[in-house]
Short mmCIF file of C-alpha atoms in Angstrom, two decimals:
data_model
loop_
_atom_site.label_atom_id
_atom_site.label_comp_id
_atom_site.label_asym_id
_atom_site.label_seq_id
_atom_site.Cartn_x
_atom_site.Cartn_y
_atom_site.Cartn_z
CA MET T 59 16.79 12.96 48.39
CA ALA T 60 14.03 13.20 45.81
CA GLY T 61 10.52 12.55 46.92
CA GLY T 62 7.10 13.01 45.49
CA GLY T 63 3.48 12.16 45.99
CA PHE T 64 0.34 13.19 47.74
CA VAL T 65 0.02 13.21 51.47
CA GLY T 66 0.05 9.68 52.68
CA GLY T 67 2.20 8.32 49.79
CA GLU T 68 5.97 8.78 50.42
CA ALA T 69 5.03 10.36 53.70
CA GLY T 70 3.45 7.21 55.13
CA LYS T 71 6.50 5.14 54.31
CA ARG T 72 8.74 7.29 56.47
CA ALA T 73 6.69 6.98 59.66
CA GLU T 74 8.84 3.99 60.82
CA PHE T 75 11.88 6.21 60.83
CA TYR T 76 10.39 8.83 63.24
CA GLU T 77 12.49 9.20 66.41
CA GLY T 78 11.92 10.92 69.74
CA LYS T 79 10.90 10.65 73.44
CA ILE T 80 8.64 12.37 75.82
CA THR T 81 10.46 15.52 76.96
CA GLY T 82 9.65 18.15 79.50
CA TYR T 83 9.30 20.69 76.89
CA PHE T 84 6.60 18.56 75.19
CA ILE T 85 4.76 18.00 78.46
CA LEU T 86 4.72 21.74 79.12
CA ALA T 87 3.46 22.54 75.59
CA CYS T 88 0.62 19.91 76.12
CA ILE T 89 -0.47 21.28 79.45
CA ILE T 90 -0.59 24.91 78.32
CA GLY T 91 -2.11 23.94 74.96
CA SER T 92 -4.94 21.91 76.51
CA LEU T 93 -6.07 24.71 78.78
CA GLY T 94 -8.46 25.76 76.02
CA GLY T 95 -10.67 22.83 77.02
CA SER T 96 -11.18 24.31 80.48
CA LEU T 97 -12.99 27.35 78.92
CA PHE T 98 -15.44 25.10 77.24
CA GLY T 99 -15.75 22.95 80.33
CA TYR T 100 -16.21 25.82 82.88
CA ASP T 101 -19.03 27.28 80.80
CA LEU T 102 -20.76 24.04 80.36
CA GLY T 103 -20.67 23.50 84.19
CA VAL T 104 -21.47 27.00 85.32
CA SER T 105 -24.33 27.76 82.99
CA GLY T 106 -26.67 25.04 84.23
CA GLY T 107 -25.85 25.79 87.89
CA VAL T 108 -26.45 29.58 87.63
CA THR T 109 -29.75 29.18 85.76
CA SER T 110 -31.00 27.04 88.70
CA MET T 111 -30.09 29.70 91.33
CA ASP T 112 -32.99 31.60 92.86
CA ASP T 113 -31.16 34.94 93.05
CA PHE T 114 -30.30 34.84 89.35
CA LEU T 115 -33.76 33.88 88.29
CA LYS T 116 -35.44 36.52 90.42
CA GLU T 117 -33.29 39.24 88.91
CA PHE T 118 -33.36 38.23 85.18
CA PHE T 119 -36.16 35.64 84.79
CA PRO T 120 -38.89 36.34 87.39
CA GLY T 121 -41.46 34.33 85.46
CA VAL T 122 -39.37 31.18 85.64
CA TYR T 123 -38.67 31.73 89.32
CA LYS T 124 -42.43 32.03 89.95
CA ARG T 125 -43.16 28.82 88.10
CA LYS T 126 -40.30 27.08 89.91
CA GLN T 127 -41.96 27.77 93.30
CA GLU T 128 -45.24 26.22 92.15
CA HIS T 129 -45.68 22.36 92.57
CA LEU T 130 -48.60 21.85 90.16
CA ASN T 131 -48.64 18.59 88.20
CA GLU T 132 -48.13 20.13 84.83
CA THR T 133 -45.01 22.00 86.03
CA ASP T 134 -42.94 18.94 87.02
CA TYR T 135 -41.44 18.78 83.62
CA CYS T 136 -42.22 22.29 82.50
CA LYS T 137 -41.15 24.64 85.31
CA TYR T 138 -37.97 25.79 83.39
CA ASP T 139 -39.42 25.88 79.91
CA ASP T 140 -38.58 29.46 78.98
CA GLN T 141 -37.01 30.29 75.55
CA LEU T 142 -35.38 33.53 76.82
CA LEU T 143 -33.64 31.57 79.59
CA THR T 144 -32.40 28.92 77.21
CA LEU T 145 -31.24 31.68 74.81
CA PHE T 146 -28.95 32.82 77.65
CA THR T 147 -27.24 29.35 77.40
CA SER T 148 -27.43 28.79 73.60
CA SER T 149 -26.41 32.32 72.53
CA LEU T 150 -22.87 31.45 73.37
CA TYR T 151 -22.81 28.40 71.05
CA PHE T 152 -24.43 30.39 68.08
CA ALA T 153 -21.66 33.03 68.48
CA GLY T 154 -19.10 30.25 68.58
CA LEU T 155 -20.53 28.78 65.53
CA ILE T 156 -20.10 32.02 63.55
CA SER T 157 -16.69 32.76 65.02
CA THR T 158 -15.09 29.55 64.04
CA PHE T 159 -15.03 30.66 60.32
CA GLY T 160 -12.94 33.62 61.49
CA ALA T 161 -10.75 31.31 63.38
CA SER T 162 -9.92 29.13 60.38
CA PRO T 163 -7.87 31.75 58.41
CA VAL T 164 -6.26 32.99 61.61
CA THR T 165 -5.20 29.40 62.60
CA ARG T 166 -3.90 28.78 59.06
CA LYS T 167 -2.05 32.08 58.43
CA TYR T 168 -0.84 33.01 61.86
CA GLY T 169 -0.72 29.60 63.59
CA ARG T 170 -2.61 27.56 66.26
CA ARG T 171 -1.07 29.56 69.10
CA ALA T 172 -2.62 32.94 67.79
CA SER T 173 -6.07 31.43 67.74
CA ILE T 174 -5.68 29.98 71.20
CA MET T 175 -4.68 33.42 72.60
CA VAL T 176 -7.46 35.28 70.73
CA GLY T 177 -9.92 32.77 72.17
CA GLY T 178 -8.64 33.36 75.75
CA ALA T 179 -8.89 37.14 75.48
CA SER T 180 -12.39 37.10 74.17
CA PHE T 181 -13.48 34.59 76.83
CA PHE T 182 -11.97 36.98 79.52
CA LEU T 183 -13.95 39.90 78.28
CA GLY T 184 -17.21 37.83 78.18
CA GLY T 185 -16.74 36.58 81.75
CA ALA T 186 -16.17 40.10 83.08
CA ILE T 187 -19.26 41.52 81.36
CA ASN T 188 -21.46 38.62 82.62
CA ALA T 189 -20.29 39.13 86.22
CA ALA T 190 -21.28 42.77 86.00
CA ALA T 191 -24.58 42.27 84.11
CA ILE T 192 -27.55 44.41 85.22
CA ASN T 193 -30.04 43.25 82.42
CA VAL T 194 -30.54 40.38 80.04
CA ALA T 195 -28.91 42.33 77.12
CA MET T 196 -25.67 42.52 79.03
CA LEU T 197 -25.88 38.82 79.82
CA ILE T 198 -26.28 38.03 76.08
CA ILE T 199 -23.50 40.24 75.06
CA GLY T 200 -21.18 38.53 77.54
CA ARG T 201 -22.36 35.12 76.30
CA ILE T 202 -21.56 36.13 72.73
CA LEU T 203 -17.99 37.15 73.75
CA LEU T 204 -17.56 33.81 75.57
CA GLY T 205 -18.85 32.11 72.40
CA VAL T 206 -16.15 33.78 70.28
CA GLY T 207 -13.65 32.62 72.69
CA ILE T 208 -14.87 28.95 72.62
CA GLY T 209 -15.10 29.18 68.76
CA PHE T 210 -11.42 30.11 68.48
CA GLY T 211 -10.33 27.76 71.27
CA ASN T 212 -12.22 24.63 70.14
CA GLN T 213 -10.95 25.26 66.59
CA ALA T 214 -7.26 25.45 67.42
CA VAL T 215 -6.66 23.38 70.59
CA PRO T 216 -7.53 19.92 69.18
CA LEU T 217 -5.33 20.64 66.14
CA TYR T 218 -2.52 21.86 68.29
CA LEU T 219 -2.52 18.73 70.50
CA CYS T 220 -2.78 16.44 67.49
CA GLU T 221 0.14 18.15 65.64
CA ILE T 222 2.44 18.43 68.65
CA ALA T 223 2.07 14.76 69.72
CA PRO T 224 4.10 11.71 68.54
CA TYR T 225 1.74 9.59 66.47
CA LYS T 226 2.02 6.56 68.68
CA ILE T 227 0.46 8.45 71.72
CA ARG T 228 -1.58 10.94 69.65
CA GLY T 229 -4.92 9.65 71.06
CA ALA T 230 -3.93 10.13 74.71
CA VAL T 231 -2.46 13.56 74.13
CA ASN T 232 -5.40 14.80 72.12
CA GLN T 233 -7.76 13.74 74.98
CA LEU T 234 -6.08 16.24 77.19
CA PHE T 235 -8.69 18.61 75.64
CA GLN T 236 -11.49 16.50 77.01
CA LEU T 237 -9.68 16.07 80.25
CA THR T 238 -9.36 19.86 80.87
CA THR T 239 -13.02 20.18 79.67
CA CYS T 240 -14.10 17.66 82.29
CA LEU T 241 -12.02 19.42 84.96
CA GLY T 242 -13.59 22.73 83.96
CA ILE T 243 -17.10 21.23 84.42
CA LEU T 244 -16.21 19.74 87.75
CA ILE T 245 -14.63 22.93 89.20
CA ALA T 246 -17.63 24.96 87.87
CA ASP T 247 -20.06 22.59 89.66
CA VAL T 248 -18.00 22.81 92.94
CA ILE T 249 -17.98 26.64 92.64
CA ASN T 250 -21.76 26.68 92.01
CA TYR T 251 -22.33 24.53 95.03
CA PHE T 252 -20.77 27.17 97.28
CA THR T 253 -21.74 30.36 95.48
CA GLU T 254 -25.49 29.22 95.65
CA LYS T 255 -25.25 29.97 99.37
CA LEU T 256 -23.88 33.50 98.76
CA HIS T 257 -27.00 35.73 98.57
CA PRO T 258 -27.69 37.69 96.52
CA TRP T 259 -24.48 37.91 94.44
CA GLY T 260 -23.15 34.32 94.30
CA TRP T 261 -24.20 33.85 90.68
CA ARG T 262 -21.96 36.88 89.79
CA LEU T 263 -18.98 35.14 91.27
CA SER T 264 -19.74 31.95 89.42
CA LEU T 265 -19.92 33.76 86.00
CA GLY T 266 -17.02 36.11 86.80
CA LEU T 267 -14.59 33.38 87.69
CA ALA T 268 -14.53 32.46 83.94
CA VAL T 269 -11.79 34.98 83.71
CA VAL T 270 -9.38 32.80 85.59
CA PRO T 271 -9.03 29.99 82.97
CA ALA T 272 -9.12 32.62 80.34
CA THR T 273 -6.13 34.43 81.91
CA LEU T 274 -4.18 31.19 82.25
CA MET T 275 -4.84 30.54 78.59
CA VAL T 276 -3.57 33.95 77.44
CA VAL T 277 -0.63 34.08 79.65
CA GLY T 278 0.35 30.50 79.00
CA GLY T 279 -0.01 31.19 75.30
CA LEU T 280 2.87 33.69 75.52
CA PHE T 281 5.26 30.72 76.31
CA LEU T 282 3.56 28.25 74.01
CA PRO T 283 5.62 26.84 71.13
CA GLU T 284 3.82 26.89 67.69
CA THR T 285 3.45 23.43 66.14
CA PRO T 286 6.02 22.34 63.66
CA ASN T 287 3.23 21.64 61.18
CA SER T 288 2.08 25.21 61.40
CA LEU T 289 5.63 26.64 61.08
CA VAL T 290 6.33 24.60 58.02
CA GLU T 291 2.95 25.69 56.57
CA GLN T 292 4.17 29.33 57.10
CA GLY T 293 7.51 28.60 55.47
CA ARG T 294 9.54 28.92 58.71
CA LEU T 295 11.51 25.69 58.27
CA ASP T 296 14.43 26.44 60.63
CA GLU T 297 12.02 27.31 63.47
CA ALA T 298 10.09 24.11 62.61
CA ARG T 299 13.18 21.96 62.93
CA ASN T 300 14.16 23.68 66.21
CA ILE T 301 10.78 23.15 67.82
CA LEU T 302 10.65 19.61 66.48
CA GLU T 303 13.97 18.85 68.06
CA LYS T 304 12.86 20.32 71.33
CA VAL T 305 9.58 18.41 71.52
CA ARG T 306 10.97 15.11 70.32
CA GLY T 307 14.20 15.40 72.33
CA THR T 308 16.43 14.44 69.49
CA THR T 309 18.22 16.01 66.51
CA LYS T 310 17.15 13.08 64.30
CA VAL T 311 13.94 14.54 63.01
CA GLU T 312 14.66 14.56 59.24
CA ALA T 313 12.07 11.87 58.38
CA GLU T 314 9.29 13.64 60.21
CA LEU T 315 10.29 17.05 58.93
CA GLU T 316 10.30 15.77 55.25
CA ASP T 317 6.75 14.47 55.78
CA LEU T 318 5.74 17.80 57.15
CA VAL T 319 7.32 19.68 54.15
CA GLU T 320 5.60 17.42 51.65
CA ALA T 321 2.28 17.85 53.32
CA SER T 322 2.79 21.60 53.38
CA GLU T 323 3.57 21.82 49.67
CA ALA T 324 0.46 19.78 48.95
CA ALA T 325 -1.48 22.23 51.19
CA ARG T 326 -0.17 25.24 49.44
CA ALA T 327 -1.32 23.78 46.10
CA VAL T 328 -4.88 24.01 47.52
CA LYS T 329 -6.13 27.58 47.15
CA HIS T 330 -9.72 27.04 48.48
CA PRO T 331 -9.60 24.62 51.39
CA PHE T 332 -13.28 24.79 52.13
CA LYS T 333 -14.18 24.08 48.46
CA ASN T 334 -11.49 21.30 48.48
CA LEU T 335 -13.49 19.50 51.29
CA LEU T 336 -16.11 18.79 48.74
CA LYS T 337 -13.79 16.71 46.46
CA PRO T 338 -14.44 13.01 46.33
CA ARG T 339 -11.10 12.18 47.94
CA ASN T 340 -12.12 14.19 51.00
CA ARG T 341 -15.67 12.76 51.23
CA PRO T 342 -14.94 10.37 54.18
CA GLN T 343 -13.44 13.19 56.20
CA LEU T 344 -16.36 15.48 55.33
CA VAL T 345 -19.13 12.90 56.08
CA ILE T 346 -17.49 11.28 59.15
CA GLY T 347 -15.32 13.99 60.60
CA ALA T 348 -16.94 17.33 59.71
CA LEU T 349 -20.67 16.42 59.73
CA GLY T 350 -21.47 13.07 61.28
CA ILE T 351 -19.36 12.78 64.41
CA PRO T 352 -19.75 16.52 65.77
CA ALA T 353 -23.50 16.36 65.16
CA PHE T 354 -23.91 13.01 66.65
CA GLN T 355 -21.91 13.99 69.73
CA GLN T 356 -24.53 16.54 70.65
CA LEU T 357 -27.44 14.39 69.66
CA THR T 358 -26.29 11.92 72.50
CA GLY T 359 -28.10 14.42 74.80
CA MET T 360 -24.92 14.61 76.96
CA ASN T 361 -24.53 18.33 76.78
CA SER T 362 -28.07 18.87 77.65
CA ILE T 363 -27.50 16.82 80.79
CA LEU T 364 -24.33 18.94 81.58
CA PHE T 365 -26.13 22.28 80.88
CA TYR T 366 -29.18 21.40 82.83
CA SER T 367 -28.21 18.76 85.38
CA PRO T 368 -28.99 20.96 88.30
CA VAL T 369 -32.24 21.96 86.55
CA ILE T 370 -33.00 18.35 85.74
CA PHE T 371 -32.39 17.18 89.35
CA GLN T 372 -34.46 20.02 90.64
CA SER T 373 -37.31 19.21 88.19
CA LEU T 374 -37.09 15.62 89.45
CA GLY T 375 -37.68 16.70 93.00
CA PHE T 376 -34.17 17.32 94.41
CA GLY T 377 -33.70 20.42 96.50
CA SER T 378 -31.47 23.31 95.13
CA ALA T 379 -28.39 22.39 97.02
CA ALA T 380 -28.89 18.65 96.50
CA SER T 381 -29.19 19.16 92.81
CA LEU T 382 -25.93 20.98 92.60
CA TYR T 383 -24.38 18.26 94.71
CA SER T 384 -25.72 15.61 92.25
CA SER T 385 -24.18 17.70 89.46
CA ILE T 386 -20.74 17.47 91.09
CA ILE T 387 -21.19 13.68 91.21
CA THR T 388 -22.03 13.39 87.50
CA SER T 389 -19.11 15.81 86.58
CA ALA T 390 -16.80 13.59 88.62
CA MET T 391 -17.90 10.56 86.58
CA LEU T 392 -17.28 12.41 83.38
CA LEU T 393 -13.65 13.10 84.59
CA ILE T 394 -13.25 9.41 85.41
CA GLY T 395 -14.40 8.51 81.92
CA ALA T 396 -11.88 10.87 80.43
CA LEU T 397 -9.08 9.44 82.48
CA VAL T 398 -10.10 5.81 81.42
CA SER T 399 -10.22 6.84 77.77
CA MET T 400 -6.79 8.50 77.84
CA ALA T 401 -5.37 5.24 79.40
CA VAL T 402 -6.90 2.80 76.82
CA VAL T 403 -7.63 4.68 73.58
CA ASP T 404 -4.27 3.86 71.97
CA ARG T 405 -4.53 0.29 73.10
CA PHE T 406 -8.16 -0.76 72.49
CA GLY T 407 -8.78 1.81 69.68
CA ARG T 408 -11.40 4.35 68.90
CA LYS T 409 -14.03 2.05 67.40
CA PHE T 410 -14.14 -0.26 70.52
CA LEU T 411 -14.75 2.78 72.79
CA TYR T 412 -17.33 4.23 70.44
CA ILE T 413 -19.28 0.96 70.34
CA GLU T 414 -19.01 0.02 74.08
CA GLY T 415 -19.91 3.51 75.19
CA GLY T 416 -22.90 3.67 72.75
CA ILE T 417 -24.32 0.43 74.25
CA GLN T 418 -23.93 1.60 77.82
CA MET T 419 -25.48 4.94 77.07
CA ILE T 420 -28.50 3.38 75.36
CA ILE T 421 -29.11 1.11 78.34
CA SER T 422 -28.80 4.10 80.75
CA MET T 423 -31.31 6.30 78.85
CA VAL T 424 -33.82 3.46 78.66
CA ILE T 425 -33.54 3.01 82.45
CA VAL T 426 -34.05 6.68 83.06
CA ALA T 427 -37.08 6.81 80.69
CA VAL T 428 -38.74 3.76 82.16
CA THR T 429 -38.18 5.04 85.71
CA LEU T 430 -39.60 8.37 85.08
CA ALA T 431 -42.57 6.92 83.05
CA LEU T 432 -43.61 4.71 86.06
CA THR T 433 -42.82 7.09 88.97
CA PHE T 434 -42.76 10.65 87.90
CA GLY T 435 -45.23 13.45 86.99
CA HIS T 436 -47.67 13.69 89.86
CA GLY T 437 -46.43 16.86 91.61
CA GLU T 438 -44.67 14.97 94.34
CA MET T 439 -41.18 14.34 95.54
CA LEU T 440 -39.54 11.28 94.04
CA PRO T 441 -38.94 8.39 96.57
CA LYS T 442 -35.36 8.20 97.75
CA ASN T 443 -34.65 4.82 96.12
CA VAL T 444 -36.01 6.01 92.80
CA ALA T 445 -33.89 9.20 93.00
CA VAL T 446 -30.87 7.12 93.74
CA LEU T 447 -31.57 4.83 90.71
CA LEU T 448 -31.84 7.90 88.45
CA VAL T 449 -28.59 9.32 89.66
CA ILE T 450 -26.84 5.94 89.11
CA ALA T 451 -28.33 5.61 85.58
CA ILE T 452 -27.29 9.14 84.74
CA CYS T 453 -23.80 8.64 86.09
CA ALA T 454 -23.50 5.40 84.02
CA PHE T 455 -24.53 7.41 80.90
CA VAL T 456 -22.04 10.15 81.76
CA VAL T 457 -19.02 7.90 82.44
CA ALA T 458 -19.71 5.97 79.24
CA TYR T 459 -19.87 9.34 77.25
CA GLY T 460 -16.64 10.34 79.10
CA TRP T 461 -14.64 7.62 77.51
CA SER T 462 -16.29 7.46 74.10
CA TRP T 463 -18.30 10.22 72.34
CA GLY T 464 -17.00 12.95 74.51
CA PRO T 465 -13.15 12.71 73.89
CA LEU T 466 -13.19 10.76 70.60
CA SER T 467 -15.43 13.23 68.87
CA TRP T 468 -12.62 15.83 69.12
CA LEU T 469 -9.82 13.32 68.58
CA VAL T 470 -11.02 11.47 65.38
CA PRO T 471 -11.90 14.62 63.33
CA SER T 472 -8.61 16.35 64.23
CA GLU T 473 -6.57 13.37 63.11
CA ILE T 474 -8.30 12.37 59.77
CA PHE T 475 -8.08 15.52 57.88
CA PRO T 476 -4.96 16.02 55.52
CA LEU T 477 -2.91 19.25 56.23
CA GLU T 478 -4.33 21.08 53.12
CA THR T 479 -7.86 20.96 54.53
CA ARG T 480 -7.12 20.44 58.23
CA SER T 481 -7.80 24.06 59.53
CA ALA T 482 -10.97 24.40 57.24
CA GLY T 483 -12.11 20.94 58.35
CA GLN T 484 -11.66 21.66 62.01
CA SER T 485 -13.66 24.92 61.65
CA LEU T 486 -16.46 22.93 60.05
CA VAL T 487 -16.20 20.42 62.88
CA VAL T 488 -16.55 23.13 65.51
CA CYS T 489 -19.31 24.87 63.51
CA VAL T 490 -21.35 21.77 63.29
CA ASN T 491 -20.67 20.85 66.90
CA LEU T 492 -21.74 24.24 68.15
CA PHE T 493 -24.74 24.43 65.90
CA PHE T 494 -26.10 21.26 67.31
CA THR T 495 -25.02 22.20 70.81
CA ALA T 496 -27.06 25.39 70.55
CA ALA T 497 -30.00 23.69 68.88
CA VAL T 498 -30.22 20.97 71.45
CA ALA T 499 -29.77 23.51 74.30
CA GLN T 500 -32.49 25.73 72.92
CA CYS T 501 -34.91 22.72 72.44
CA PHE T 502 -34.14 20.47 75.38
CA LEU T 503 -36.29 22.07 78.07
CA LEU T 504 -39.05 22.51 75.63
CA SER T 505 -38.74 18.84 74.67
CA LEU T 506 -38.59 17.82 78.31
CA CYS T 507 -41.81 19.68 78.85
CA HIS T 508 -43.75 18.25 75.97
CA LEU T 509 -42.13 14.78 75.41
CA ARG T 510 -41.68 14.23 79.14
CA TYR T 511 -39.79 10.96 79.65
CA GLY T 512 -40.04 10.29 75.90
CA VAL T 513 -37.10 12.76 75.32
CA PHE T 514 -34.73 10.17 76.89
CA ILE T 515 -36.14 7.46 74.53
CA LEU T 516 -35.47 9.78 71.64
CA PHE T 517 -31.83 10.19 72.76
CA ALA T 518 -31.45 6.39 73.14
CA SER T 519 -32.77 5.87 69.65
CA LEU T 520 -30.36 8.51 68.16
CA ILE T 521 -27.41 6.80 69.97
CA ALA T 522 -28.34 3.50 68.48
CA VAL T 523 -28.29 5.09 64.94
CA MET T 524 -24.84 6.78 65.56
CA THR T 525 -23.33 3.50 66.85
CA PHE T 526 -24.19 1.73 63.66
CA PHE T 527 -22.78 4.78 61.85
CA ILE T 528 -19.47 4.17 63.66
CA ILE T 529 -19.43 0.43 63.06
CA PHE T 530 -19.96 0.57 59.31
CA LEU T 531 -18.17 3.77 58.22
CA LEU T 532 -15.23 4.57 60.54
CA PRO T 533 -11.90 2.63 60.08
CA GLU T 534 -9.75 2.16 63.14
CA THR T 535 -7.21 5.12 63.37
CA LYS T 536 -5.11 4.12 66.43
CA GLN T 537 -1.45 4.55 66.03
CA VAL T 538 -1.66 5.61 62.41
CA PRO T 539 0.42 8.68 61.44
CA ILE T 540 -1.66 11.60 60.41
CA GLU T 541 -0.13 11.76 56.93
CA GLU T 542 -0.94 8.04 56.36
CA MET T 543 -4.69 8.41 56.99
CA SER T 544 -5.52 8.60 53.36
CA GLN T 545 -4.51 4.90 52.96
CA LEU T 546 -7.27 3.89 55.38
CA TRP T 547 -9.99 5.16 53.13
CA GLU T 548 -8.49 3.46 50.15
CA LYS T 549 -8.75 0.08 51.93
CA HIS T 550 -12.12 0.61 53.57
CA TRP T 551 -15.00 -1.57 52.16
CA TYR T 552 -17.19 1.48 51.28
CA TRP T 553 -14.98 4.56 51.08
CA LYS T 554 -12.57 2.91 48.55
CA LYS T 555 -15.44 3.14 46.04
CA ILE T 556 -15.50 6.93 46.41
CA VAL T 557 -11.86 7.91 47.00
CA GLY T 558 -10.64 5.40 44.50
CA GLY T 559 -12.64 7.01 41.77
CA PRO T 560 -11.28 9.56 39.30
CA ASP T 561 -10.40 12.87 40.88
CA ILE T 562 -8.14 15.34 39.18
CA ASP T 563 -6.61 16.35 42.57
CA ARG T 564 -5.34 12.78 43.08
CA GLU T 565 -3.28 13.23 40.03
CA VAL T 566 -1.35 16.03 41.54
CA VAL T 567 2.22 15.06 42.30
CA ILE T 568 4.42 17.30 44.43
CA GLN T 569 7.98 17.14 43.25
CA HIS T 570 10.61 18.68 45.37
CA GLN T 571 14.36 18.29 45.99
CA HIS T 572 16.02 18.16 49.37
CA PRO T 573 19.81 18.91 49.55
#
């Protein structure tokens, strides 16, 4: 049959003819593919715990250890303010930021599977070097290799899950990335809780166990099918049809395959995908998906709480073991939030979860700020009832993030880019995300020291801004096929003024014949 048009034209009209069911092959592909999130999660969880361990601080950061032992008034907020210590954490994310630009051509030319395996191998090397570290330089080198692993993994895994999933359950499937991230955080916190008691080498075990999820990712990648989208993009149509039949559990895949072929032909017409992101018709994806959402995700303050939850709880007067135990509680809440999001995201939609989560997070941050303003900063242990209130407020914040800005900030960008800019767009998403992750990580303890409780008011204010950003600029994307997304911008009250304007690329019509 003859067909033509840009992505989202004829392609969108075929979505109702897609057939398929949930198969064992599809489930296996999702489980293996989503393991990339466990790398990110394990590092988020393990870093904060290790940097609060006395044995680790004494060996690498003796000045911080000395301040930690002092209980002077001015050190309540400032005892962990050390830029070299925070560089240990944030160096990983600066490395990930740079490496994601290398991941984009690998993902596009060699496939999502190749990037996932490269990420796992680099993460393995980084974990091994960190476990054997004898000086700060070795720690930083190990962190850089971990960062390369996360740069490749975070670039490829959300794309993989989005492309392998049937469009009606794409939201839940994509959130497997967030689920494995949350599991990685929880497992890391539990490991830290036990290794903290193993003197003087417990921290080495915590850092070294990063090789476990990395090994699973590399070995699993050997059995991972490439996505049909990527195979079509590489011109391997027979393999694409074969994989599509296996993951959909039916031989009636012509409609979906034709859409993929059309999208691929449009993608091949684009020689410079990064430059193409600047075109007016890609402006919504650039502003919302590549810049706004990944930056705002970090400006919620959530990753700072994850990085430094043991440090925060220690600074608030909890003992070392108690602070790690509190971190396990908050990590469990994050996991619960991810499970809730998976269950309802394709029913209630993305915008509802963003807005509800934002409101709950604002309230939680205000409670934390007011509580600290009234009760904290006098060089004394917090009263038990105040400590309990803080943990409850932080848990309410974490669970809200767990079903809103956490998973959705990987889901929405990965589903709104057209195929011709999808790999480049996802690289920019990861780049912006990791830049703000590193910046917030580098600045948080300094801000906590100087702004004191005001840092939580700052986060609450930023969450209010980003909630209005979602309300006014993001259309609902639930159960919309990826190749139909362009139609959402053409109907949106604001974006239609931009994407509907003259753009030479919109006049490109891809004509092809199918026998």
